[in-house]
Short mmCIF file of C-alpha atoms in Angstrom, two decimals:
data_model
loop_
_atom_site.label_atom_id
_atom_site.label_comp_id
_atom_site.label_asym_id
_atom_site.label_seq_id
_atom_site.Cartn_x
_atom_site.Cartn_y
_atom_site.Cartn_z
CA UNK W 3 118.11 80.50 82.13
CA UNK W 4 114.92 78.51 83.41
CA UNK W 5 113.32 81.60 84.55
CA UNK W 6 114.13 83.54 80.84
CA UNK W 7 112.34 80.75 79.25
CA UNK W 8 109.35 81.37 81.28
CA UNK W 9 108.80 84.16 80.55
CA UNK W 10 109.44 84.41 77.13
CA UNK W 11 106.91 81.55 76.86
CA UNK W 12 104.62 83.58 79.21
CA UNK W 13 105.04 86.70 76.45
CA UNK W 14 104.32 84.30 73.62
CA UNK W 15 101.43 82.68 75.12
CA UNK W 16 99.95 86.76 75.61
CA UNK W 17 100.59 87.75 72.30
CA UNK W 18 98.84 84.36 70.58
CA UNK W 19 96.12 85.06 73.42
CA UNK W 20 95.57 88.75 71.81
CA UNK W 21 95.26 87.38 68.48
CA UNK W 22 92.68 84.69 69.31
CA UNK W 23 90.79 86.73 72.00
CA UNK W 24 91.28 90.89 71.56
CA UNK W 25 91.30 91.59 75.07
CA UNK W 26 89.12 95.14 76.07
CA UNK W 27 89.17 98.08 78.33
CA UNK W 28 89.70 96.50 81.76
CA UNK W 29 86.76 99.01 83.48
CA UNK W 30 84.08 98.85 80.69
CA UNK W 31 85.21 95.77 77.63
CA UNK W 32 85.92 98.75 75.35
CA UNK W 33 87.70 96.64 72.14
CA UNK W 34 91.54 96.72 71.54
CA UNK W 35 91.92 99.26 74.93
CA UNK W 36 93.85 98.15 77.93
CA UNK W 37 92.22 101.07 79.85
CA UNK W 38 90.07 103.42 77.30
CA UNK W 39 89.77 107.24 78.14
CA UNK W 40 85.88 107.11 79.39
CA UNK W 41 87.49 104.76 82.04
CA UNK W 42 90.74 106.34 82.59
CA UNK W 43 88.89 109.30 83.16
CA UNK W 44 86.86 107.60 86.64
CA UNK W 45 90.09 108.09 87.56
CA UNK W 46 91.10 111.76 87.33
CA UNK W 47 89.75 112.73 90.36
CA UNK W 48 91.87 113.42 93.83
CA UNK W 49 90.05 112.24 96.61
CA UNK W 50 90.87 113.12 100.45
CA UNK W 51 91.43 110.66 103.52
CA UNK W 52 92.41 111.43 106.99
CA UNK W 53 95.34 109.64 107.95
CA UNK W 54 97.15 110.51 111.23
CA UNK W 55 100.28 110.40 112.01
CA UNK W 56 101.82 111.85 108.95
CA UNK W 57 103.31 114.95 107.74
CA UNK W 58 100.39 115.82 105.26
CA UNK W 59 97.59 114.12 107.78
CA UNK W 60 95.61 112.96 104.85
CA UNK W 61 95.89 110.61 102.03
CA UNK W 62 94.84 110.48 98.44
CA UNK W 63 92.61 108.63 96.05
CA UNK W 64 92.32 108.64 92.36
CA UNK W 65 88.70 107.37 91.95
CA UNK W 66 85.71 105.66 93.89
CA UNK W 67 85.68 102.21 94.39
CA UNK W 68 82.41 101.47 91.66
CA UNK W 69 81.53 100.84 88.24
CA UNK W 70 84.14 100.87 86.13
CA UNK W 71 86.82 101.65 88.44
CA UNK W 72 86.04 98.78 90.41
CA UNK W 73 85.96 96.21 87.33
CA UNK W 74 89.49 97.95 85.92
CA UNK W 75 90.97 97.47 90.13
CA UNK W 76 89.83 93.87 89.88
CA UNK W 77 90.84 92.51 86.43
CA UNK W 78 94.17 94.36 87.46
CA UNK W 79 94.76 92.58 91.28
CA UNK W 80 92.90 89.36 90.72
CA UNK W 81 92.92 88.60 87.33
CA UNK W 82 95.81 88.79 86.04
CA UNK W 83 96.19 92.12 83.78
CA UNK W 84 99.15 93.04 84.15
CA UNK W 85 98.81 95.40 81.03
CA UNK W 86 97.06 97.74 83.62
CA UNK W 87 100.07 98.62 85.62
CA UNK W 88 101.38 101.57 82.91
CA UNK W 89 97.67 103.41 83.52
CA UNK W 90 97.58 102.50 86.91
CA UNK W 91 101.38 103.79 87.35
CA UNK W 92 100.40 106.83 85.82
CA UNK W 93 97.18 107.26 87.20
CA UNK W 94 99.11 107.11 90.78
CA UNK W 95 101.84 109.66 89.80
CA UNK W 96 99.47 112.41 89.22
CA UNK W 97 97.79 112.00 92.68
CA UNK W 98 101.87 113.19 94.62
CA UNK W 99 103.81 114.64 91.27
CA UNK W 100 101.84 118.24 91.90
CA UNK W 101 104.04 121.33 93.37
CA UNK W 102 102.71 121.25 97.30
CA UNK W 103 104.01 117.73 97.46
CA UNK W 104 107.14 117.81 95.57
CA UNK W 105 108.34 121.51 97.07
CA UNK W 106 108.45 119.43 100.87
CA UNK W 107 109.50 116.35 99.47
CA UNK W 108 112.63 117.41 98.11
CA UNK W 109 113.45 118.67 101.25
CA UNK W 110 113.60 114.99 102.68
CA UNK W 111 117.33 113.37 101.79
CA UNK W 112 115.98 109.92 100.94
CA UNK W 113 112.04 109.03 100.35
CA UNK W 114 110.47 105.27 100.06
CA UNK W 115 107.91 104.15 97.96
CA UNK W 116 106.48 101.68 99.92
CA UNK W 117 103.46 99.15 98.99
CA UNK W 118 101.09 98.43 101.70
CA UNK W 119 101.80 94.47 102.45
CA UNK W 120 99.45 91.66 100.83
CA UNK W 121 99.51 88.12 102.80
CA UNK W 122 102.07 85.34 101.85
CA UNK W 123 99.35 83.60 100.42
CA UNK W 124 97.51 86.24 98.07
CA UNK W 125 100.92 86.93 96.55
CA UNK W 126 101.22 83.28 95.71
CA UNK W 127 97.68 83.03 94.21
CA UNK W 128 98.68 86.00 92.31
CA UNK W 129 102.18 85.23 91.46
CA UNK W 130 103.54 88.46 92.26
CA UNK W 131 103.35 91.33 94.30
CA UNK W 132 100.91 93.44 92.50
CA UNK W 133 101.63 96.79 94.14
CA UNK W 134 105.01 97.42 93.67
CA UNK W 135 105.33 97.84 89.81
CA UNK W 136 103.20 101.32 91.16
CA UNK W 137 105.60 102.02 93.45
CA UNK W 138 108.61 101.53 91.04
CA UNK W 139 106.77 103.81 88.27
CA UNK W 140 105.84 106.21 91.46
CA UNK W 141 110.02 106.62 92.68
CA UNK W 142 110.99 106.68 88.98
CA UNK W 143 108.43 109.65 88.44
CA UNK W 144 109.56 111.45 91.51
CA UNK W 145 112.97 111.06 90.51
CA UNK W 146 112.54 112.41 87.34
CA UNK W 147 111.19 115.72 89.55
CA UNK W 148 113.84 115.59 91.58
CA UNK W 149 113.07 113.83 94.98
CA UNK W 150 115.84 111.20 95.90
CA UNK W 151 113.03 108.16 95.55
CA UNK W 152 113.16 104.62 95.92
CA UNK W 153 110.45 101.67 95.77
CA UNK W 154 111.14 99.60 98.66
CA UNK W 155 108.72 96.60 100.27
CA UNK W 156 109.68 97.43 103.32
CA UNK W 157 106.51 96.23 104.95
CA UNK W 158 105.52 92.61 105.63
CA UNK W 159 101.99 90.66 106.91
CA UNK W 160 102.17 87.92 109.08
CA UNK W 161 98.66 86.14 110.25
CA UNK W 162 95.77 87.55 108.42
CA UNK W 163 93.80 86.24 106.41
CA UNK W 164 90.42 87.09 104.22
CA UNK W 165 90.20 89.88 102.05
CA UNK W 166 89.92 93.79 103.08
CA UNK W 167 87.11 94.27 100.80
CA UNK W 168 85.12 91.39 102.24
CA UNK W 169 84.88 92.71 105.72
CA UNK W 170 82.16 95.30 105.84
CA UNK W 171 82.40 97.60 108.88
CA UNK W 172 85.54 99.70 109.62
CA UNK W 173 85.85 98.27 113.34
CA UNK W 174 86.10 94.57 111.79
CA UNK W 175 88.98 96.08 109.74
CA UNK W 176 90.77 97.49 112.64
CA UNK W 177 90.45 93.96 114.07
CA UNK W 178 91.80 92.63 111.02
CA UNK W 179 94.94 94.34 110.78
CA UNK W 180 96.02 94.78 114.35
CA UNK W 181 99.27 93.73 115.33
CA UNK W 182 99.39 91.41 111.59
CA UNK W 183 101.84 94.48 109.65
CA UNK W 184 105.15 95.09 110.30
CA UNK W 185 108.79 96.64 109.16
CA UNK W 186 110.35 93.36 108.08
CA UNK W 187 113.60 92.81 110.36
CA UNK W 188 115.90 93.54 107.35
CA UNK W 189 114.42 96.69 106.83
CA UNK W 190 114.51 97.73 110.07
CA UNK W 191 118.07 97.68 110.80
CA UNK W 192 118.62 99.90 107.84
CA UNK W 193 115.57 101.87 108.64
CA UNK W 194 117.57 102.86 112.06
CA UNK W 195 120.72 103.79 110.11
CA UNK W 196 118.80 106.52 108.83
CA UNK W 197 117.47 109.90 110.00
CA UNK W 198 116.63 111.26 107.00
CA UNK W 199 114.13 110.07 105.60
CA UNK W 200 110.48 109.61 104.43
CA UNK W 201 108.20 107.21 103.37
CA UNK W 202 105.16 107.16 101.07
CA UNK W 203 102.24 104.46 101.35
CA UNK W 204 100.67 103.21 98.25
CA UNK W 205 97.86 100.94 98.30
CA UNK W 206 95.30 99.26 96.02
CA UNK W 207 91.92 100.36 97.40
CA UNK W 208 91.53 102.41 100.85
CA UNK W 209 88.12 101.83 102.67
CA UNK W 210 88.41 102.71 106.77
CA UNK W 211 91.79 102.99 106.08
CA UNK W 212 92.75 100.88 109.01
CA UNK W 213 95.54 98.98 106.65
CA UNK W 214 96.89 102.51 106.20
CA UNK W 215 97.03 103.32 109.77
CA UNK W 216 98.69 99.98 110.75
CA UNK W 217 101.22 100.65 108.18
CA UNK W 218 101.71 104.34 109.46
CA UNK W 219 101.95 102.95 112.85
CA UNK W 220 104.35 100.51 111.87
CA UNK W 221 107.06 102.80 110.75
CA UNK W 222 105.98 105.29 113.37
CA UNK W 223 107.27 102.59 115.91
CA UNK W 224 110.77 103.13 114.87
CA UNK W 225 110.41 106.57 114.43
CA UNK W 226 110.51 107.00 110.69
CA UNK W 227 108.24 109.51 109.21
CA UNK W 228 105.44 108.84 106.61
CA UNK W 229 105.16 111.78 104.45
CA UNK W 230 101.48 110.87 103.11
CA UNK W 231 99.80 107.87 101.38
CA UNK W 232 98.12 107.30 97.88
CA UNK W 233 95.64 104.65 96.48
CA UNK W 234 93.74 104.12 92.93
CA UNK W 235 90.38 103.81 94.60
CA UNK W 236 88.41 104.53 98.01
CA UNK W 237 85.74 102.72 99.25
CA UNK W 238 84.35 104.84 102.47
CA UNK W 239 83.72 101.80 105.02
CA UNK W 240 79.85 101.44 105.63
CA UNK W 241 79.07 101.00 109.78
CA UNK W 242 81.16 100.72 112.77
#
């Protein structure tokens, strides 16, 4: 009952918020737009990164991490905009909803949608876990093509802290991540149960893609396939 109050004082508080302050295009301020089509369209694109140890070998991107697209990402993740998650959600389905993907993944008997972990503490700073409303839309979309799909946060952090974006080379994000992601013990056990199955990463904003291949490696450790990865942005690491 106390958490039903919250939030319908939390969708009260939103709506009297609109009314006082018209909130704009998360990428560019556009009036009266959660995401307007100039912006949505930084993210029509279908960037490539390697990614070994998966079926495909690669992973996909919608957009580059600038401009626009990197305002929209941020309002999104830490600010609060929750109204962003239907583009976003839809924005991510397009990069594995295309035939060459969905042909092999129905193929699979069970597939997880799988978030790449954020840190105990940015969750809580957040109050939520901002990824998996994208994985939800992302299985409900594959279902709807016909893959047995299922968002599952399957993946936990333990020991990290700072932000991915904040350190600059990809070896100090290979540091970073080592040994810090995990299948949660839960998930394992009923990982183990099963042998057929697949798992899809989904992630925020990919730059060396070292959180990618820690998650990849994770799974790989109890022998459970990852089928391929997708993100809204990349953000090519600068140095070594």
């Amino acid at each position: 009952m106390i958490e039903e109050m919250r939030a319908v004082c939390k969708d009260m508080a939103h709506a009297m918020g609109l009314v006082l302050f018209p909130r704009g295009c998360a990428g560019c301020g556009e009036p009266h737009e959660v995401l307007c089509v100039k912006c949505a369209r930084l993210f029509s694109k279908r960037y490539t990164f390697a990614l070994a140890g998966t079926v495909l070998g690669e992973g996909f991107a919608s957009a580059r991490y600038e401009g626009a697209v990197r305002h929209a990402i941020l309002a999104w993740k830490d600010h609060g905009d929750e109204e962003c998650d239907g583009p976003f959600a839809d924005i991510m389905a397009t990069l594995l909803c295309r035939d060459e993907c969905l042909a092999r993944l129905r193929g699979y008997g069970h597939v997880l949608v799988v978030p790449t972990p954020s840190s105990p503490r940015s969750v809580r700073a957040r109050g939520r876990d901002h990824m998996m409303p994208l994985a939800r839309s992302l299985a409900r979309a594959l279902r709807e093509q016909g893959v047995d799909a299922k968002a599952c946060g399957a993946l936990e952090m333990r020991g990290m802290h700072g932000k991915s974006v904040q350190t600059r080379s990809a070896r100090q994000r290979s540091r970073r991540v080592a040994g810090h992601i995990d299948v949660s013990k839960r998930m394992r056990t009923a990982l183990l149960e099963r042998r057929d199955l697949a798992v899809i990463i989904v992630d925020d904003i990919v730059t060396s893609g070292a959180t990618m291949r820690a998650c990849v490696q994770a799974f790989r450790n109890i022998e459970v396939p990852v089928f391929g990865a997708a993100s809204l942005a990349y953000a090519p690491a600068t140095g070594t």
